[in-house]
CSV table of C-alpha atoms in Angstrom, one decimal:
chain,number,residue,atom,x,y,z
A,458,MET,CA,-83.5,15.1,-18.2
A,459,THR,CA,-80.1,13.9,-18.0
A,460,PRO,CA,-80.3,10.1,-17.2
A,461,TRP,CA,-77.1,9.1,-14.7
A,462,PRO,CA,-74.7,6.7,-16.6
A,463,CYS,CA,-75.2,4.2,-14.2
A,464,CYS,CA,-78.5,3.7,-14.2
A,465,SER,CA,-81.6,4.6,-16.3
A,466,GLN,CA,-83.1,5.9,-13.0
A,467,THR,CA,-82.3,10.8,-13.7
A,468,ARG,CA,-80.6,12.7,-10.8
A,469,PRO,CA,-83.3,14.6,-9.3
A,470,ARG,CA,-82.3,18.8,-10.6
A,471,ARG,CA,-82.3,21.8,-8.0
A,472,VAL,CA,-82.3,24.7,-9.0
A,473,GLY,CA,-79.3,26.7,-9.5
A,474,ASP,CA,-76.9,23.6,-9.6
A,475,ALA,CA,-75.7,23.4,-12.8
A,476,THR,CA,-74.8,27.1,-12.1
A,477,THR,CA,-73.3,26.8,-8.9
A,478,SER,CA,-71.5,23.8,-9.3
A,479,ARG,CA,-69.8,25.4,-12.3
A,480,ARG,CA,-68.2,28.0,-9.5
A,481,GLY,CA,-67.3,25.3,-7.4
A,482,SER,CA,-65.1,23.3,-10.0
A,483,SER,CA,-63.5,26.9,-11.6
A,484,THR,CA,-62.5,27.4,-7.5
A,485,ARG,CA,-61.4,24.3,-7.3
A,486,LEU,CA,-59.6,24.3,-10.3
A,487,THR,CA,-57.8,27.4,-10.0
A,488,THR,CA,-57.2,26.6,-5.7
A,489,TYR,CA,-55.1,23.2,-7.4
A,490,VAL,CA,-53.5,25.6,-11.0
A,491,VAL,CA,-52.1,27.7,-8.2
A,492,ALA,CA,-51.0,25.2,-5.7
A,493,ALA,CA,-49.1,23.1,-8.5
A,494,ARG,CA,-47.6,26.1,-9.7
A,495,LEU,CA,-46.6,27.3,-6.6
A,496,SER,CA,-45.0,24.0,-5.8
A,497,THR,CA,-43.7,23.5,-9.0
A,498,ASP,CA,-41.8,27.0,-8.8
A,499,LEU,CA,-39.7,26.0,-4.8
A,500,GLY,CA,-39.1,23.2,-6.9
A,501,VAL,CA,-37.5,24.7,-9.3
A,502,ARG,CA,-36.1,27.0,-7.3
A,503,ALA,CA,-33.8,24.6,-4.5
A,504,ALA,CA,-33.3,22.9,-7.3
A,505,ARG,CA,-32.0,25.4,-9.0
A,506,THR,CA,-29.6,25.9,-5.7
A,507,ALA,CA,-28.7,22.9,-5.4
A,508,ARG,CA,-27.6,22.5,-8.8
A,509,ASP,CA,-26.3,26.4,-8.0
A,510,ASP,CA,-23.8,24.8,-5.0
A,511,ASP,CA,-23.1,21.7,-7.2
A,512,ASP,CA,-21.4,23.3,-9.9
A,513,ARG,CA,-19.4,25.9,-7.9
A,514,PRO,CA,-16.2,25.1,-8.9
A,515,MET,CA,-13.6,22.8,-7.5
A,516,PRO,CA,-10.2,24.9,-6.6
A,517,THR,CA,-7.6,24.8,-9.3
A,518,LEU,CA,-4.5,23.9,-7.0
A,519,LEU,CA,-5.4,21.7,-3.7
A,520,ARG,CA,-2.5,21.9,-0.9
A,521,PRO,CA,-0.7,18.9,-0.3
A,522,ASP,CA,-2.3,19.7,3.5
A,523,ASP,CA,-5.2,20.2,3.0
A,524,VAL,CA,-6.2,17.4,4.9
A,525,PRO,CA,-7.9,17.4,8.4
A,526,GLU,CA,-6.5,18.5,11.6
A,527,ILE,CA,-6.8,15.1,13.0
A,528,ALA,CA,-4.5,13.6,10.0
A,529,ARG,CA,-1.4,15.4,12.1
A,530,ARG,CA,-2.2,13.4,14.8
A,531,GLN,CA,-2.8,9.8,13.1
A,532,ARG,CA,0.3,10.1,10.4
A,533,GLY,CA,-0.9,11.6,8.3
A,534,VAL,CA,-3.9,9.0,8.3
A,535,PHE,CA,-7.5,9.8,8.4
A,536,THR,CA,-10.9,8.2,7.0
A,537,ARG,CA,-14.1,9.4,4.7
A,538,ALA,CA,-15.9,10.0,8.0
A,539,GLN,CA,-13.8,11.6,9.5
A,540,ALA,CA,-12.8,13.8,6.5
A,541,HIS,CA,-16.9,14.3,6.9
A,542,ALA,CA,-16.7,15.4,10.1
A,543,ALA,CA,-13.9,17.8,9.7
A,544,GLY,CA,-16.7,19.8,7.5
A,545,TYR,CA,-15.4,18.0,3.7
A,546,THR,CA,-18.5,17.7,1.5
A,547,THR,CA,-18.7,14.0,-0.4
A,548,ARG,CA,-18.1,16.3,-3.0
A,549,GLN,CA,-14.9,17.3,-2.0
A,550,VAL,CA,-14.1,14.1,-0.5
A,551,SER,CA,-14.4,12.5,-3.5
A,552,TYR,CA,-13.0,15.4,-5.7
A,553,ARG,CA,-9.9,15.0,-3.8
A,554,ILE,CA,-9.3,11.1,-4.6
A,555,ALA,CA,-10.5,11.6,-7.9
A,556,SER,CA,-7.3,13.8,-8.9
A,557,GLY,CA,-5.3,11.9,-7.1
A,558,VAL,CA,-4.9,14.8,-4.3
A,559,TRP,CA,-5.4,12.0,-1.0
A,560,MET,CA,-4.3,8.5,-1.9
A,561,PRO,CA,-7.1,5.4,-0.7
A,562,LEU,CA,-5.6,3.0,1.9
A,563,PRO,CA,-7.0,0.0,3.1
A,564,ALA,CA,-8.7,-0.4,5.9
A,565,ARG,CA,-10.9,2.8,3.9
A,566,GLY,CA,-8.6,5.5,4.9
A,567,LEU,CA,-7.3,8.6,3.2
A,568,VAL,CA,-4.0,10.1,3.0
A,569,SER,CA,-2.0,13.3,1.5
A,570,ALA,CA,-0.5,12.1,-2.0
A,571,ALA,CA,2.6,14.1,-0.1
A,572,SER,CA,3.0,12.0,2.6
A,573,ARG,CA,6.4,10.9,3.1
A,574,GLN,CA,5.2,7.5,5.5
A,575,MET,CA,3.2,6.4,2.7
A,576,PHE,CA,4.9,2.8,3.4
A,577,ILE,CA,3.5,2.7,6.4
A,578,ALA,CA,-0.2,4.2,6.1
A,579,PRO,CA,-2.0,1.6,5.1
A,580,VAL,CA,-1.0,-0.1,9.1
A,581,ILE,CA,-1.9,3.2,10.4
A,582,ALA,CA,-5.5,2.8,8.6
A,583,THR,CA,-5.8,-0.2,10.1
A,584,TRP,CA,-5.0,0.7,13.2
A,585,VAL,CA,-7.4,3.5,13.4
A,586,HIS,CA,-10.0,1.9,11.6
A,587,ARG,CA,-9.6,-1.9,13.5
A,588,PRO,CA,-8.1,-0.7,17.1
A,589,GLY,CA,-6.8,-3.0,18.9
A,590,SER,CA,-5.0,-5.2,16.5
A,591,ILE,CA,-1.9,-6.9,16.0
A,592,VAL,CA,-0.3,-6.7,12.1
A,593,MET,CA,1.3,-9.2,10.6
A,594,GLY,CA,2.6,-10.2,7.6
A,595,PRO,CA,4.9,-7.9,5.0
A,596,ALA,CA,2.9,-5.1,6.5
A,597,ALA,CA,3.9,-5.2,9.6
A,598,ALA,CA,8.0,-6.0,8.3
A,599,ALA,CA,7.1,-2.7,6.0
A,600,TRP,CA,6.2,-0.9,9.5
A,601,HIS,CA,9.2,-2.7,10.4
A,602,GLY,CA,11.6,-0.3,8.1
A,603,ALA,CA,11.8,-3.6,5.2
A,604,PRO,CA,11.4,-2.7,1.2
A,605,VAL,CA,7.9,-4.5,0.7
A,606,PRO,CA,5.3,-4.2,-2.4
A,607,PRO,CA,3.2,-1.6,-1.9
A,608,LEU,CA,0.4,-3.1,0.2
A,609,GLU,CA,-2.8,-3.9,-1.8
A,610,HIS,CA,-4.3,-5.1,1.8
A,611,VAL,CA,-3.1,-5.6,5.7
A,612,ASP,CA,-3.2,-8.6,7.5
A,613,ILE,CA,-4.1,-9.3,10.7
A,614,TRP,CA,-3.7,-11.8,13.6
A,615,THR,CA,-7.1,-12.9,14.8
A,616,ASP,CA,-8.7,-15.7,16.9
A,617,GLN,CA,-12.0,-15.7,15.7
A,618,LEU,CA,-13.4,-18.0,13.9
A,619,GLY,CA,-15.3,-16.4,10.7
A,620,ASP,CA,-13.4,-13.5,10.5
A,621,GLY,CA,-13.5,-12.3,7.2
A,622,ILE,CA,-12.1,-10.6,4.5
A,623,ARG,CA,-13.5,-6.8,4.4
A,624,ASP,CA,-12.4,-3.2,4.2
A,625,ARG,CA,-8.3,-5.1,2.5
A,626,ILE,CA,-8.2,-6.7,6.7
A,627,LYS,CA,-6.9,-9.3,5.8
A,628,PRO,CA,-7.7,-12.0,9.7
A,629,HIS,CA,-5.0,-14.6,9.8
A,630,ARG,CA,-6.2,-17.3,12.7
A,631,VAL,CA,-2.3,-18.9,13.0
A,632,PRO,CA,-0.2,-19.3,16.3
A,633,LEU,CA,0.6,-16.4,17.8
A,634,ALA,CA,2.7,-16.4,21.6
A,635,SER,CA,2.8,-13.1,23.1
A,636,TRP,CA,6.1,-12.5,23.4
A,637,GLU,CA,6.5,-11.9,19.5
A,638,VAL,CA,3.8,-9.5,19.6
A,639,GLU,CA,4.7,-5.3,20.7
A,640,ARG,CA,3.0,-1.8,21.7
A,641,VAL,CA,4.1,0.5,18.9
A,642,GLY,CA,1.4,2.8,20.2
A,643,THR,CA,-2.0,4.3,21.1
A,644,PHE,CA,-4.4,4.2,17.6
A,645,GLY,CA,-8.1,4.8,17.6
A,646,GLY,CA,-7.8,5.1,21.7
A,647,ALA,CA,-6.5,1.5,21.2
A,648,PRO,CA,-3.1,0.3,21.8
A,649,ALA,CA,-1.6,-0.5,18.2
A,650,LEU,CA,0.0,-3.1,18.0
A,651,VAL,CA,2.2,-5.9,15.2
A,652,VAL,CA,4.7,-8.2,15.8
A,653,HIS,CA,8.6,-8.8,16.1
A,654,ARG,CA,11.1,-8.2,13.4
A,655,ASP,CA,12.0,-12.5,13.2
A,656,ARG,CA,8.4,-12.9,12.6
A,657,ALA,CA,7.4,-9.8,10.3
A,658,TRP,CA,10.4,-11.4,8.4
A,659,ARG,CA,8.9,-14.3,8.6
A,660,ASP,CA,5.8,-13.9,7.9
A,661,ALA,CA,7.0,-11.8,4.7
A,662,LEU,CA,9.3,-14.1,3.3
A,663,ALA,CA,6.2,-16.5,3.7
A,664,TRP,CA,3.4,-15.1,2.5
A,665,LEU,CA,4.4,-12.5,-0.9
A,666,PRO,CA,5.1,-13.7,-4.2
A,667,PHE,CA,8.2,-15.8,-4.4
A,668,ASP,CA,9.9,-12.8,-6.8
A,669,ASP,CA,9.1,-10.7,-4.0
A,670,SER,CA,9.6,-12.9,-1.4
A,671,LEU,CA,13.2,-13.0,-2.8
A,672,ASP,CA,13.6,-9.5,-3.3
A,673,LEU,CA,12.8,-9.1,0.3
A,674,SER,CA,15.3,-12.0,1.1
A,675,ALA,CA,18.0,-9.8,-0.5
A,676,TRP,CA,18.0,-6.6,1.7
A,677,LEU,CA,17.2,-8.2,4.4
A,678,SER,CA,20.8,-10.8,3.9
A,679,ALA,CA,22.3,-7.4,3.1
A,680,HIS,CA,21.3,-6.0,6.4
A,681,GLU,CA,22.1,-8.9,8.8
A,682,GLN,CA,18.7,-9.3,9.3
A,683,PHE,CA,17.8,-12.7,8.8
A,684,ASP,CA,19.7,-14.5,6.5
A,685,ARG,CA,19.6,-18.5,5.4
A,686,ASP,CA,20.2,-19.6,9.2
A,687,GLY,CA,17.1,-17.0,10.2
A,688,ILE,CA,14.6,-18.7,7.8
A,689,GLU,CA,15.6,-22.2,9.2
A,690,ARG,CA,15.6,-21.8,12.2
A,691,ALA,CA,12.2,-20.5,11.8
A,692,LEU,CA,11.2,-23.3,9.9
A,693,HIS,CA,12.5,-25.3,13.1
A,694,GLU,CA,10.7,-23.1,15.5
A,695,HIS,CA,7.5,-22.8,13.8
A,696,PRO,CA,6.5,-26.5,12.3
A,697,GLY,CA,3.7,-27.0,10.3
A,698,LEU,CA,3.0,-22.9,9.8
A,699,VAL,CA,1.5,-21.4,6.8
A,700,GLY,CA,4.1,-20.7,4.1
A,701,ASN,CA,6.7,-23.6,5.3
A,702,ARG,CA,6.6,-24.3,2.1
A,703,GLN,CA,8.2,-21.2,0.4
A,704,LEU,CA,10.4,-20.8,2.5
A,705,ARG,CA,12.0,-24.3,1.9
A,706,ARG,CA,11.8,-23.3,-1.0
A,707,LEU,CA,12.7,-20.0,-0.2
A,708,LEU,CA,16.4,-21.9,1.3
A,709,ASP,CA,16.5,-24.0,-2.0
A,710,ALA,CA,16.9,-21.0,-4.1
A,711,THR,CA,19.9,-18.9,-2.5
A,712,VAL,CA,22.2,-21.6,-1.9
A,713,ASN,CA,23.8,-20.6,-4.4
A,714,GLY,CA,24.2,-16.9,-2.5
A,715,ALA,CA,22.4,-15.1,-5.1
A,716,PHE,CA,19.4,-14.1,-3.0
A,717,SER,CA,17.2,-11.6,-5.8
A,718,VAL,CA,16.0,-13.5,-9.1
A,719,ALA,CA,18.8,-10.8,-10.7
A,720,GLU,CA,21.3,-12.3,-8.4
A,721,ARG,CA,20.3,-15.4,-9.9
A,722,LYS,CA,20.8,-14.1,-13.3
A,723,GLY,CA,24.0,-12.0,-12.6
A,724,HIS,CA,25.2,-15.0,-11.9
A,725,ASP,CA,24.5,-17.0,-14.7
A,726,SER,CA,25.5,-14.3,-16.9
A,727,LEU,CA,29.2,-14.5,-15.1
A,728,ARG,CA,29.6,-18.0,-15.8
A,729,ALA,CA,28.3,-18.2,-18.8
A,730,ALA,CA,31.0,-15.0,-20.3
A,731,GLY,CA,33.7,-17.6,-18.2
A,732,ILE,CA,34.8,-14.8,-15.3
A,733,THR,CA,35.6,-15.9,-12.0
A,734,GLY,CA,37.2,-15.3,-8.5
A,735,TRP,CA,34.4,-14.2,-7.0
A,736,LEU,CA,32.0,-14.8,-4.3
A,737,ALA,CA,28.6,-14.4,-4.0
A,738,ASN,CA,26.7,-12.4,-0.1
A,739,ILE,CA,29.4,-12.1,1.7
A,740,GLN,CA,30.1,-9.6,4.2
A,741,VAL,CA,32.5,-6.8,3.8
A,742,ARG,CA,34.1,-4.2,6.8
A,743,ASP,CA,36.1,-1.7,7.4
A,744,GLU,CA,37.7,-0.4,10.2
A,745,ILE,CA,34.7,1.0,12.2
A,746,GLY,CA,33.3,-2.9,11.3
A,747,ILE,CA,30.8,-4.5,9.1
A,748,VAL,CA,30.1,-2.2,5.5
A,749,GLY,CA,27.0,-4.6,4.6
A,750,ARG,CA,27.0,-8.0,1.9
A,751,ALA,CA,28.3,-7.3,-1.7
A,752,ASP,CA,26.6,-9.7,-3.7
A,753,ILE,CA,29.3,-10.2,-5.6
A,754,PHE,CA,32.5,-9.6,-4.7
A,755,PHE,CA,35.7,-10.1,-6.7
A,756,ASP,CA,38.3,-9.7,-4.0
A,757,ASP,CA,41.8,-10.0,-6.3
A,758,VAL,CA,40.9,-6.4,-7.1
A,759,GLN,CA,38.7,-5.5,-3.8
A,760,LEU,CA,35.5,-5.0,-6.4
A,761,ASP,CA,32.0,-4.9,-5.1
A,762,VAL,CA,29.4,-6.1,-7.7
A,763,GLU,CA,26.4,-5.5,-7.1
A,764,ILE,CA,22.7,-6.0,-8.4
A,765,ASP,CA,20.2,-3.6,-6.9
A,766,GLY,CA,15.9,-5.3,-6.4
A,767,ARG,CA,12.8,-4.1,-7.6
A,768,ALA,CA,11.7,-3.6,-4.5
A,769,ALA,CA,14.3,-1.2,-3.6
A,770,HIS,CA,12.7,2.7,-2.8
A,771,GLU,CA,14.1,5.8,-1.9
A,772,ARG,CA,15.3,5.1,1.4
A,773,ARG,CA,17.2,2.1,0.7
A,774,ALA,CA,18.6,4.3,-2.0
A,775,ASP,CA,20.4,6.2,0.8
A,776,GLU,CA,21.2,3.8,2.2
A,777,ASP,CA,22.6,2.3,-0.5
A,778,ARG,CA,24.5,5.8,-0.7
A,779,ALA,CA,26.3,5.9,2.2
A,780,ARG,CA,27.4,2.0,2.4
A,781,ASP,CA,28.5,2.9,-1.2
A,782,ASN,CA,31.1,5.9,0.7
A,783,ARG,CA,32.3,3.9,3.1
A,784,MET,CA,33.1,0.9,0.0
A,785,HIS,CA,35.0,4.1,-1.8
A,786,ALA,CA,36.8,5.6,1.7
A,787,SER,CA,38.1,1.8,2.0
A,788,GLY,CA,39.9,1.4,-1.3
A,789,ARG,CA,36.9,-0.9,-3.1
A,790,THR,CA,35.1,-0.2,-6.2
A,791,VAL,CA,31.8,0.2,-6.2
A,792,LEU,CA,29.7,-1.3,-9.6
A,793,ARG,CA,26.0,-0.7,-8.7
A,794,PHE,CA,23.1,-2.2,-11.3
A,795,PRO,CA,19.9,-1.6,-11.9
A,796,ALA,CA,17.9,-5.1,-12.2
A,797,ARG,CA,16.5,-4.4,-15.0
A,798,VAL,CA,20.2,-4.7,-16.8
A,799,ALA,CA,21.2,-8.3,-15.3
A,800,LEU,CA,18.0,-9.0,-16.7
A,801,TYR,CA,17.4,-7.5,-19.7
A,802,GLU,CA,20.7,-6.6,-20.4
A,803,PRO,CA,22.7,-9.5,-20.1
A,804,ASP,CA,25.9,-8.5,-22.6
A,805,ARG,CA,26.3,-4.7,-20.9
A,806,PHE,CA,26.5,-6.0,-17.6
A,807,VAL,CA,29.1,-8.4,-18.6
A,808,SER,CA,30.6,-6.2,-21.1
A,809,THR,CA,31.2,-2.9,-17.7
A,810,VAL,CA,32.1,-6.1,-15.8
A,811,ARG,CA,35.0,-7.3,-18.0
A,812,THR,CA,36.1,-4.1,-18.8
A,813,THR,CA,36.5,-3.1,-14.8
A,814,LEU,CA,37.6,-6.0,-14.1
A,815,ALA,CA,40.5,-5.3,-16.6
A,816,THR,CA,41.8,-1.6,-15.6
A,817,LEU,CA,41.9,-2.5,-11.3
A,818,ARG,CA,44.2,-5.3,-12.8
A,819,ALA,CA,46.1,-3.4,-14.5
A,820,ARG,CA,46.7,-0.8,-12.3
A,821,ARG,CA,48.0,-3.8,-10.1
């Protein structure tokens, strides 16, 4: 008799007990092993299938127009959720973003890298993600056509306390009159709202980093949109508004007609070189009307010296070419410098201006 491990008593032995016990244990063990193998085989097959699906090669050439259909109704903008709803897998979406075919935007938006409306895509993404939003600040300025730096976030108006920054959308609880808001379309089933031009210019100048604000002020002044008088009017109409201190700083910085860091440097270089006879930021006309404002203008030889700001982009270049053509047609000479030349190559800037002046004055 084999003693029980838990006590000194012996276990009663039944006839055939050992045989029955061994056979039952063997049968159960065999069943467990078969079941375990079957389960393992099924798991391996499932894992292999999933792995094979994940290992399917992505296309080596992705078309720029390979976007969800809904993007065509949203000026090229769409969200991850809309991409998934259109049949794109999570891996396909991630691959397109990583390869640079799709560009991420504020408000969880996406857009094709080939989009021609990249500069306003963040604004549309905001309306899609947060329908009915009133866009303001630099984003509103971009919507109205101003060359602002790439939008890292989108400013919107809110009347709710504690409405914080989420998804790169920055709410502002500031005074805003109903007449300062305009409807420009419909996105997400709600009106697409944006502040009107003058309020957009004012807020962008007040909220951008100062150097970017100077560049924007140069563009606005050159296009007769929002000059020093506009800044002074905004200060009078909105006393105590956030950003007024920067607007006053802008007025001080542009008192001599320089509306960008590069223009200020250009003025300083000409003065240091003893070159005189020029005026800054003056309006130029032809037979049709106003051509624009000249950054630096030598009236005696009708020489227009232009210094492009850092915010210039392709749309600005097209406008500049049209402007320069009108200048040439009216008998004026145009010298155009990128900002980096005025900023970092002042000797080259001065030498070119001096040589051109000498040539033009010799022809008189």
